Coordinates of C-alpha atoms in Angstrom, one line a residue:
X1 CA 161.2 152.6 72.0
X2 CA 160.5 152.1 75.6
X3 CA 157.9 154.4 77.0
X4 CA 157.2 155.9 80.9
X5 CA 155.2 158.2 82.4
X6 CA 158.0 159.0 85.0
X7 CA 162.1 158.8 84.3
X8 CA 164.7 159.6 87.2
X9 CA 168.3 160.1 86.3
X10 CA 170.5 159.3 89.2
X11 CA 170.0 156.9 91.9
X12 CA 170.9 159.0 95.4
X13 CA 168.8 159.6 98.0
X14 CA 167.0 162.0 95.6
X15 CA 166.4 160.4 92.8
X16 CA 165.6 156.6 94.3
X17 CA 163.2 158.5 96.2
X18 CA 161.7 159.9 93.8
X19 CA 161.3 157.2 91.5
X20 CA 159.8 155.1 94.8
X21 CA 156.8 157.5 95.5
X22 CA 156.2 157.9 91.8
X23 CA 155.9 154.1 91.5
X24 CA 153.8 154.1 94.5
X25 CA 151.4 156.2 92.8
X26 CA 150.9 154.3 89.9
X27 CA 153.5 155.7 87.4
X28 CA 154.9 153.6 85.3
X29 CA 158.8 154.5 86.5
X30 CA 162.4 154.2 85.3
X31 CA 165.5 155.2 86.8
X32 CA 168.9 156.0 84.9
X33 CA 172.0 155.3 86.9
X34 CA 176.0 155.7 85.2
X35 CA 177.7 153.6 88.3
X36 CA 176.8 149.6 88.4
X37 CA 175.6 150.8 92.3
X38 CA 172.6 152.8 93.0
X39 CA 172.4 154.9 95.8
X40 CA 174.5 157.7 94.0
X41 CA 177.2 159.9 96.2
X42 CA 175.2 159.5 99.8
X43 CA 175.5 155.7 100.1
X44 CA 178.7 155.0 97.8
X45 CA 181.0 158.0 98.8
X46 CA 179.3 159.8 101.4
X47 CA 177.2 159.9 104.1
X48 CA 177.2 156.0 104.9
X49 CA 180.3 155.1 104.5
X50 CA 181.9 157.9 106.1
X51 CA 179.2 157.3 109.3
X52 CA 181.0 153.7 109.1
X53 CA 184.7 155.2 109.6
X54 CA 183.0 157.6 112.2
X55 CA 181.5 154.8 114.2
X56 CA 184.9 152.1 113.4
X57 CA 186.8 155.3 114.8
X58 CA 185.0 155.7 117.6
X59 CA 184.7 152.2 118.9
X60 CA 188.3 152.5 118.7
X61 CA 188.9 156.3 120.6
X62 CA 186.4 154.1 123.3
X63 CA 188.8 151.1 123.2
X64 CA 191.7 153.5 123.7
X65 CA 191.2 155.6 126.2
X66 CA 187.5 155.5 127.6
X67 CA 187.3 151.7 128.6
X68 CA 189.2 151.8 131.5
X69 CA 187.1 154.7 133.2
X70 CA 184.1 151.9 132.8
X71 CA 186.1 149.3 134.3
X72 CA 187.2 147.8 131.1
X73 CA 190.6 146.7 131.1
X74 CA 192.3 145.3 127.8
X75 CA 195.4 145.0 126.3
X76 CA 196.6 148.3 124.2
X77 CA 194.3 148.1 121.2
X78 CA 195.5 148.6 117.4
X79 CA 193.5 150.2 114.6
X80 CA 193.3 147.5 111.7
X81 CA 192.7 150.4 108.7
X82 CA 192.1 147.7 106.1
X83 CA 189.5 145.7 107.7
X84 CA 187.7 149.3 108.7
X85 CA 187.9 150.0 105.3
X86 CA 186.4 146.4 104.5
X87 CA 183.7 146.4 107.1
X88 CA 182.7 150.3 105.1
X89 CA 182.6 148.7 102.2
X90 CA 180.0 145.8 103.6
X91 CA 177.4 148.4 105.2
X92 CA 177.8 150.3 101.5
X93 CA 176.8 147.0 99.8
X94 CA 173.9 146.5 102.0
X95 CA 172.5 149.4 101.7
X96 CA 173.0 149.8 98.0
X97 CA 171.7 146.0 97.7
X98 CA 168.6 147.3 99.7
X99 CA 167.8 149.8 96.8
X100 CA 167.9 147.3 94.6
X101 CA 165.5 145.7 96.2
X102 CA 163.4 148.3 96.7
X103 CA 163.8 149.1 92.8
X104 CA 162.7 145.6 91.8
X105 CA 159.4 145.4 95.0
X106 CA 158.2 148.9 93.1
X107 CA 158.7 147.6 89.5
X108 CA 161.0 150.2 88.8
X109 CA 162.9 149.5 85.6
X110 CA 166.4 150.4 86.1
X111 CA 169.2 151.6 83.2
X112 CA 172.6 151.3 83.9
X113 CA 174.8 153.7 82.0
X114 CA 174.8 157.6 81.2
X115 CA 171.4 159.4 80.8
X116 CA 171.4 162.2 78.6
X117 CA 168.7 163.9 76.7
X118 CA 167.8 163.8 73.0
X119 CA 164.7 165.9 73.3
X120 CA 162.7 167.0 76.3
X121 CA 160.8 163.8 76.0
X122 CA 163.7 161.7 75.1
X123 CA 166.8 160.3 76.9
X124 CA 169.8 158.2 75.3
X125 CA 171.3 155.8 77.6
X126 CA 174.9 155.3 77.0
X127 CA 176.2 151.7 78.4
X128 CA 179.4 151.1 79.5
X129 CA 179.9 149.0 76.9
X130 CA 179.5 151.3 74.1
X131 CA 176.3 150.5 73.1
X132 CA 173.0 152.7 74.0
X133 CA 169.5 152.6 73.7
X134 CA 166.9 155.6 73.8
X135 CA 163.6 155.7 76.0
X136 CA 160.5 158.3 75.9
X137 CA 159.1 160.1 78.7
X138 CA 156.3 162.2 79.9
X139 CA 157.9 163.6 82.8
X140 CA 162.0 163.3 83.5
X141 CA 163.2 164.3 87.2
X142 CA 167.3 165.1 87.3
X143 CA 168.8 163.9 90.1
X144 CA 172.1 163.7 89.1
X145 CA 173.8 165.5 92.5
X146 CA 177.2 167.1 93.5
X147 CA 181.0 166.8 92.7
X148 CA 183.6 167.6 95.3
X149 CA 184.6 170.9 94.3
X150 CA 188.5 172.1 94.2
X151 CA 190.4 175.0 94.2
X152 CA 191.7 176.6 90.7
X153 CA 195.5 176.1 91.8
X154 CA 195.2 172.8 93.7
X155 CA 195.9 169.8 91.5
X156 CA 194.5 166.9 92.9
X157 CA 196.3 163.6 92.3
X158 CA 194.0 161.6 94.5
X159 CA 196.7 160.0 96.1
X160 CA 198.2 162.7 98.8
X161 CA 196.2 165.3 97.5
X162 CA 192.9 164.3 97.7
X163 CA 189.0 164.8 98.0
X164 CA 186.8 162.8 100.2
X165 CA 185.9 160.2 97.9
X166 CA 190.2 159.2 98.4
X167 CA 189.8 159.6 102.0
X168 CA 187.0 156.4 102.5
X169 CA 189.7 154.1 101.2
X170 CA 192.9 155.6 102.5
X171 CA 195.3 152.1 102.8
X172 CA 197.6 154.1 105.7
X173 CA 196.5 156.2 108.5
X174 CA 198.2 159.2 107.9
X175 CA 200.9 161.1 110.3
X176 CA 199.8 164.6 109.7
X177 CA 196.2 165.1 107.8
X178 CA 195.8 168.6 106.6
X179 CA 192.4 169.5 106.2
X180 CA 191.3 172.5 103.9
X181 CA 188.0 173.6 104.7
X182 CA 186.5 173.1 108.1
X183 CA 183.2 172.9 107.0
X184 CA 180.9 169.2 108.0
X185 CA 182.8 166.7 105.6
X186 CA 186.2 167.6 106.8
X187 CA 185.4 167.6 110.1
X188 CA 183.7 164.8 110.0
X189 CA 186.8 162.9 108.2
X190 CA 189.2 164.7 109.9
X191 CA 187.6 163.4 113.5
X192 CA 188.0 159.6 111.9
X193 CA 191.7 160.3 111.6
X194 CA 192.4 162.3 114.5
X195 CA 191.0 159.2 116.5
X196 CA 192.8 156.4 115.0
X197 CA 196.3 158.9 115.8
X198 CA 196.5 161.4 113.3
X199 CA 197.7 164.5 113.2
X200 CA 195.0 166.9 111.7
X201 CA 195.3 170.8 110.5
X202 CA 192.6 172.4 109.9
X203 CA 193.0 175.7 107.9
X204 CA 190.2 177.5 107.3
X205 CA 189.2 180.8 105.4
X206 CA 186.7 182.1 107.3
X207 CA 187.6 183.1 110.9
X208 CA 185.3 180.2 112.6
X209 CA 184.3 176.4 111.7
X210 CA 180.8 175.5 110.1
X211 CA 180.1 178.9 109.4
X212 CA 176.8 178.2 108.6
X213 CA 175.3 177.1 111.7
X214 CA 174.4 179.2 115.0
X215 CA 177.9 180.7 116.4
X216 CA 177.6 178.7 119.6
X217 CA 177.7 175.3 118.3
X218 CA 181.4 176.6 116.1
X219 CA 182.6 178.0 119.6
X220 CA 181.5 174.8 121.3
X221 CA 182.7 172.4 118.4
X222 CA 186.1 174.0 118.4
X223 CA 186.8 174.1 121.5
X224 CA 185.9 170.2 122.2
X225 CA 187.6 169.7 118.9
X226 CA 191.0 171.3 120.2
X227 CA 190.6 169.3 123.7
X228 CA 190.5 166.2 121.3
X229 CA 193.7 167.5 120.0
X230 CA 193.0 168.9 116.4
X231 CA 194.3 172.2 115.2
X232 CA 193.4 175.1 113.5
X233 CA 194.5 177.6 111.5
X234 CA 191.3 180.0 111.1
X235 CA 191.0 183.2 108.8
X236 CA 193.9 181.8 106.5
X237 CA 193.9 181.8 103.1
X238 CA 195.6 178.6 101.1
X239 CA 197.4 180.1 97.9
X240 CA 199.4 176.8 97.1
X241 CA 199.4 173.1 97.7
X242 CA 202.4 171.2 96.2
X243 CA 203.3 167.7 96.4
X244 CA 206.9 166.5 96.1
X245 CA 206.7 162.6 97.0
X246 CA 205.2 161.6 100.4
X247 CA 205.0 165.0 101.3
X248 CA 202.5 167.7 101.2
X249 CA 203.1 171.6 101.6
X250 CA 200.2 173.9 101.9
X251 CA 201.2 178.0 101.5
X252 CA 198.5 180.5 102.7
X253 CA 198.4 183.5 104.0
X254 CA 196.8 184.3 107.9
X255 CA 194.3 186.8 108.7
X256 CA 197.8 188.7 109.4
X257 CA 198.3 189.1 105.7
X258 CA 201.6 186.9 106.6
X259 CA 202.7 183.8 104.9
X260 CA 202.3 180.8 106.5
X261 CA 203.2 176.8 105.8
X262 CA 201.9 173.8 106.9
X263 CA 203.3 170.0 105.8
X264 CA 201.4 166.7 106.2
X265 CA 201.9 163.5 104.6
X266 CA 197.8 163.9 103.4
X267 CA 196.0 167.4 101.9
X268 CA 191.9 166.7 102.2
X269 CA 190.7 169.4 99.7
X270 CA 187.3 170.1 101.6
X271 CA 186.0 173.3 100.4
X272 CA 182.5 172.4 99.4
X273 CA 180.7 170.9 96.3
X274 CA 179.7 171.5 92.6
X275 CA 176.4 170.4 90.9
X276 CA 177.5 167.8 88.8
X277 CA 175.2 168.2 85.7
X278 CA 178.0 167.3 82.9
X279 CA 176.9 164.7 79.9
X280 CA 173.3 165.2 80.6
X281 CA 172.9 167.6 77.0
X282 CA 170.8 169.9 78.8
X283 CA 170.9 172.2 75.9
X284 CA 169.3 169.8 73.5
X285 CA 165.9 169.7 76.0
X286 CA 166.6 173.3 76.6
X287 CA 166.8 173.1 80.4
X288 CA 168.5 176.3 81.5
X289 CA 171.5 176.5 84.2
X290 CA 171.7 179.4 86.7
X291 CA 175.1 181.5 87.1
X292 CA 176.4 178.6 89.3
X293 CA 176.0 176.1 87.4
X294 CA 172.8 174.5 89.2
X295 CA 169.6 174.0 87.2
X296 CA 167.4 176.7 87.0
X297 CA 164.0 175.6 88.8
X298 CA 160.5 177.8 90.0
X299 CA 159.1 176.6 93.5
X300 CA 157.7 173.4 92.5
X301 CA 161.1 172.4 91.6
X302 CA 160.1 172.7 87.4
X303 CA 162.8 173.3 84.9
X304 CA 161.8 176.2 82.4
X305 CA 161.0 173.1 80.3
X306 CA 157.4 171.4 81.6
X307 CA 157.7 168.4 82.0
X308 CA 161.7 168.5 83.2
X309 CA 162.2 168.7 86.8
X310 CA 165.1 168.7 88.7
X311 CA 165.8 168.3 92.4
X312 CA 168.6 168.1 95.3
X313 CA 172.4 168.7 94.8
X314 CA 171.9 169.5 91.1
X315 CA 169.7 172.5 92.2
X316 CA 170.0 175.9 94.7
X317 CA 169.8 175.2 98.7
X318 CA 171.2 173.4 101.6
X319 CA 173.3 170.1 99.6
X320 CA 171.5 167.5 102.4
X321 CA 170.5 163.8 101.4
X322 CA 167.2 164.8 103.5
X323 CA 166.8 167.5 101.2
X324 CA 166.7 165.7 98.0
X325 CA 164.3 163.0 99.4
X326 CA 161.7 165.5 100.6
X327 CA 162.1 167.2 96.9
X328 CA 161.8 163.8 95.4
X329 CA 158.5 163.1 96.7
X330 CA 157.2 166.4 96.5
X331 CA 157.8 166.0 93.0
X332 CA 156.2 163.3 92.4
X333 CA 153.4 164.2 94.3
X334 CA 152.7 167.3 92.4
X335 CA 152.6 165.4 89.4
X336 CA 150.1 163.4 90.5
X337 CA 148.0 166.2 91.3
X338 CA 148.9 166.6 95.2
X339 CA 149.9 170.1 96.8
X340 CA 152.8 169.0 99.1
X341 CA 154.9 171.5 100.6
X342 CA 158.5 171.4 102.0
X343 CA 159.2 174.1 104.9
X344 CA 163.2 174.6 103.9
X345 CA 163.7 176.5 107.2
X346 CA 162.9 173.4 108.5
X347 CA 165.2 171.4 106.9
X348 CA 168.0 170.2 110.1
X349 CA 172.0 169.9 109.5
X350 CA 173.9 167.7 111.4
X351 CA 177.7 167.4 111.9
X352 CA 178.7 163.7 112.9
X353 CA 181.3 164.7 114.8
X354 CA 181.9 163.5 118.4
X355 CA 180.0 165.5 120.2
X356 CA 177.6 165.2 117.1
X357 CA 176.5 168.9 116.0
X358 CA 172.3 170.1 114.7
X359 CA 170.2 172.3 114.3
X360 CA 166.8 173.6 112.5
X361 CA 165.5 176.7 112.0
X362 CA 167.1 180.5 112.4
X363 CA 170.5 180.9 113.7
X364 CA 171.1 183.7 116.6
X365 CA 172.9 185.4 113.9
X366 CA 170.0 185.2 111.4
X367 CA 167.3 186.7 113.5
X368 CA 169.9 190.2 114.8
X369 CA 170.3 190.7 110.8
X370 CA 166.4 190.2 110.2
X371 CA 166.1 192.3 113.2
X372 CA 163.8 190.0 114.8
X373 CA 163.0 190.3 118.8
X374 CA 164.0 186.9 120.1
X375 CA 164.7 184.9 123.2
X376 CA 167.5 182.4 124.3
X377 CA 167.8 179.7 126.3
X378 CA 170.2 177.1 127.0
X379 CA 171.3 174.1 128.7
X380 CA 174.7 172.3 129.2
X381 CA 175.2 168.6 128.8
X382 CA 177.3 168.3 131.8
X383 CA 174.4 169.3 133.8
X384 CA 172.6 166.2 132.5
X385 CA 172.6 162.4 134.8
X386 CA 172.4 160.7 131.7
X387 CA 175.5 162.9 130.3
X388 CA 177.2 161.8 133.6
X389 CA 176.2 158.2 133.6
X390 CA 177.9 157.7 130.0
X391 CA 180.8 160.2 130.3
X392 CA 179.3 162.3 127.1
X393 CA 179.3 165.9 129.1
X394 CA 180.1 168.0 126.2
X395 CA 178.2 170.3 124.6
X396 CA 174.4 172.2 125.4
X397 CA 170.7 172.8 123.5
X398 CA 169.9 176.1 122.6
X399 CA 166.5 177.1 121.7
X400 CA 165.4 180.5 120.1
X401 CA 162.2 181.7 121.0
X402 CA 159.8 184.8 119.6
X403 CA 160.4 187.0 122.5
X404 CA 156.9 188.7 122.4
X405 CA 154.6 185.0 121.2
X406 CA 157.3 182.4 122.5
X407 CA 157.4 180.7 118.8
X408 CA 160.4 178.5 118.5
X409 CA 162.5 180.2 115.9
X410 CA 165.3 177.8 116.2
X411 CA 167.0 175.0 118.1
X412 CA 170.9 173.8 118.2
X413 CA 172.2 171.5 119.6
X414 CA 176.0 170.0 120.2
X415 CA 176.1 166.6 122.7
X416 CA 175.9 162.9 122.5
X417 CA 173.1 162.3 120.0
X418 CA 172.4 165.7 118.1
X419 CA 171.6 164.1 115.2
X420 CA 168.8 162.0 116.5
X421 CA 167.6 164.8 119.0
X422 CA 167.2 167.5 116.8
X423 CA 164.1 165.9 115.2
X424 CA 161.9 166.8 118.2
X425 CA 163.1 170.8 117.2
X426 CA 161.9 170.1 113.8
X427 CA 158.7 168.6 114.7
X428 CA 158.4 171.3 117.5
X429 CA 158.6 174.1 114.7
X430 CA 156.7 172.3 112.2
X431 CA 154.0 172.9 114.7
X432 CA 154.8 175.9 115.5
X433 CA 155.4 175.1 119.1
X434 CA 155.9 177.8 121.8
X435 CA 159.2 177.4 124.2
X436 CA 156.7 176.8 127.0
X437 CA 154.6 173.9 124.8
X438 CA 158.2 172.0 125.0
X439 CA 159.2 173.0 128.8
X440 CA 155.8 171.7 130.0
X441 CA 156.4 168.4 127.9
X442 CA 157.0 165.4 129.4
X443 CA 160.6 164.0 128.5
X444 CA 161.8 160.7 130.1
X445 CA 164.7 160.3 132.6
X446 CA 167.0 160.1 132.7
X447 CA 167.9 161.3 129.2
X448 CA 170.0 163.4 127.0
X449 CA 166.3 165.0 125.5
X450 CA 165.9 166.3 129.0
X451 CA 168.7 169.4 127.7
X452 CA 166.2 170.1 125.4
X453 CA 162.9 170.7 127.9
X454 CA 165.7 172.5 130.5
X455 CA 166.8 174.6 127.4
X456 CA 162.9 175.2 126.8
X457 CA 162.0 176.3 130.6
X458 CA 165.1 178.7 129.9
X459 CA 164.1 180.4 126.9
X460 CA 160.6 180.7 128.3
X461 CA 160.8 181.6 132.1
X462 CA 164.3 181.6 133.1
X463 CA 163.7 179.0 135.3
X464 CA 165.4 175.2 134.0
X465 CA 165.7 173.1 137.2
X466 CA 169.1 171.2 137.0
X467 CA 170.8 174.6 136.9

């Protein structure tokens, strides 16, 4: 039986981190994955390849009706789906060909097929082809991630009704997209759609878009969204999806109590994710599950078993690829004896939108129920040369400040390059940076990071100088 100090099951951002910095410090180090890929949900089904329709989409939105502001004058350009799809499915292969890679520089053994567990130290491995071998180890990390989740009464046939695993291989761009859940990955996929001429509905339960970040960024996002030419159907309440051939009918109910339908040719059941912890046997190492499902773990991300830890998706908090790789390697650092620490305040969201969407830290809504004293203050895009120079004049920075010590407490962003920008917020906090020690920073122009030091001489003295 093959032995290893340290044995990862599942191969996402997570889990081939984890097994990485646990090579790196000189455990010996396996990795179990059930797909012939690695790179689990993130790089197969989710965050790359949908970044590739995002970026494919927007070339073409550009192409369409941006070019000829710059002086670009072309013929009227078509959207080629399949080769979109093709060129996503290239960028997926290099990335999950550079895990491999990485797998095989850091002598990482790798098992294809379905880990489960015999004992606490002892994990089957069931190959596709039938067969299966068992392995002993020390330590086992479970990295096994997240399922799209569903709705009881939706039956999804993966063909018109679908999830967003159906929606990165789509062989039509549909006429009317119907979107249930305006949360990031229907937005996100709903955007690639919209641009390449769909219709897209959005219908959402709660009465505003990602509901979890700071209320000004879902006022700002919807309201560029709607200029873009998406819809919404907000504080309604899907009862029924039904299918009958190329059509799809969606019953709810609006914040009216009154019944109301929608039909689309596609139904993207976007309502969130599930920890996806089936055929691991958790019972037979006596790992324990909390009431949702997720595996039970104390702060240094330990199972009530010892030497079973488990980490990202699988477990509570924020269901972010970033997440996972920071728990990965505080994982493994902690069982080499480190004391690392993760700061999950800290840990940004993004929304790749167009505008792209971020932020880090306490929402505005946040701080009034914790009843905290703060300070706001912002900065539009528009107000921005470098906004003007490219034609990106959506969107503004908001930081939240301490209003008595000037600690940032938060920072949001929507504009050209969020996703990228937000990091200076996060390094900002991680240092516990006053409004003032960002306003009297020196950012280079012209930039879109300038927002972010106006934003800063706002919150701080009321005083940004572009506005």
């Amino acid at each position: 039986m093959s032995q290893f100090d340290v044995t990862v099951i599942g191969s996402g951002p997570g889990g081939y981190v984890a097994a990485i910095r646990a090579a790196q410090l000189g455990f010996k180090t396996a990795i179990i994955e059930k797909y012939s890929t690695l790179g689990g949900t993130c790089l197969n089904v989710g965050c790359i390849p949908s970044k590739a329709l995002l970026d494919s989409s927007e070339h073409f939105e550009n192409a369409k009706h941006n070019f000829a502001g710059h002086g670009i004058i072309i013929n009227e350009p078509q959207a080629d789906i399949a080769r979109m799809i093709e060129r996503k499915n290239e960028v997926v292969k290099q990335n999950t060909d550079g895990i491999n890679y990485l797998m095989n520089k850091n002598k990482i053994t790798v098992f294809e097929g379905l880990g489960s567990f015999e004992s606490a130290t002892q994990i089957k491995i069931t190959k596709n082809d039938g067969s299966s071998e068992t392995i002993e180890s020390k330590y086992t990390i479970i990295a096994t991630g997240s399922k799209p989740s569903s709705l009881p009464f939706i039956s999804l046939d993966k063909e018109r009704v679908i999830t967003s695993t159906e929606a990165l291989n789509l062989k039509e761009i549909p006429k009317h997209l119907v979107v249930i859940g305006g949360g990031v990955i229907g937005l996100e996929l709903g955007s690639v759609y919209l641009r390449l001429g769909a219709q897209v509905t959005v219908v959402e339960f709660m009465d505003k878009i990602i509901p979890g970040m700071d209320g000004a960024l879902s006022k700002e996002l919807t309201k560029v969204l709607k200029k873009q030419g998406m819809k919404f159907m907000l504080s309604t309440a899907v009862s029924a999806v039904e299918r009958n051939g190329d059509t799809v009918k969606i019953t709810a109910k609006d914040k009216k109590g009154e019944e109301v339908v929608v039909e689309g040719d596609y139904c993207l059941v976007s309502v969130g994710r599930r920890p996806y912890t089936d055929g691991l046997a958790l019972e037979k190492a006596g790992v324990e599950l909390d009431e949702r499902g997720r595996v039970k773990v104390n702060d240094h991300l330990q199972t009530n078993v010892s030497n079973i830890y488990a980490i990202g998706d699988v477990i509570k908090g924020a269901m972010l690829a970033h997440k996972a790789e920071e728990e990965g390697v505080l994982v493994a650092e902690i069982l080499a004896g480190q004391k690392p620490h993760i700061n999950y305040n800290l840990i940004p969201g993004v929304v790749y939108t167009w505008p792209e969407v971020a932020g880090v830290g306490k929402t505005e809504e946040q701080l009034k129920e914790e009843g905290v004293a703060y300070k706001v203050g912002s900065f539009p895009m528009r107000a921005l040369g470098r906004s003007r120079a490219s034609g990106d004049i959506d969107g503004l920075v908001k930081i939240i400040a301490d209003e008595k010590t000037d600690e940032v407490l938060g920072m949001h962003i929507i504009g050209a390059r969020a996703a990228d920008l937000i990091a200076e917020g996060v390094i900002a906090m991680e240092f516990r940076a006053s409004a003032e020690d960002i306003a009297r920073s020196s950012h280079a122009h012209p930039t879109y990071a300038e927002a972010i030091k106006e934003a800063a001489l706002d919150a701080t003295a009321k005083r940004p100088i572009h506005m």
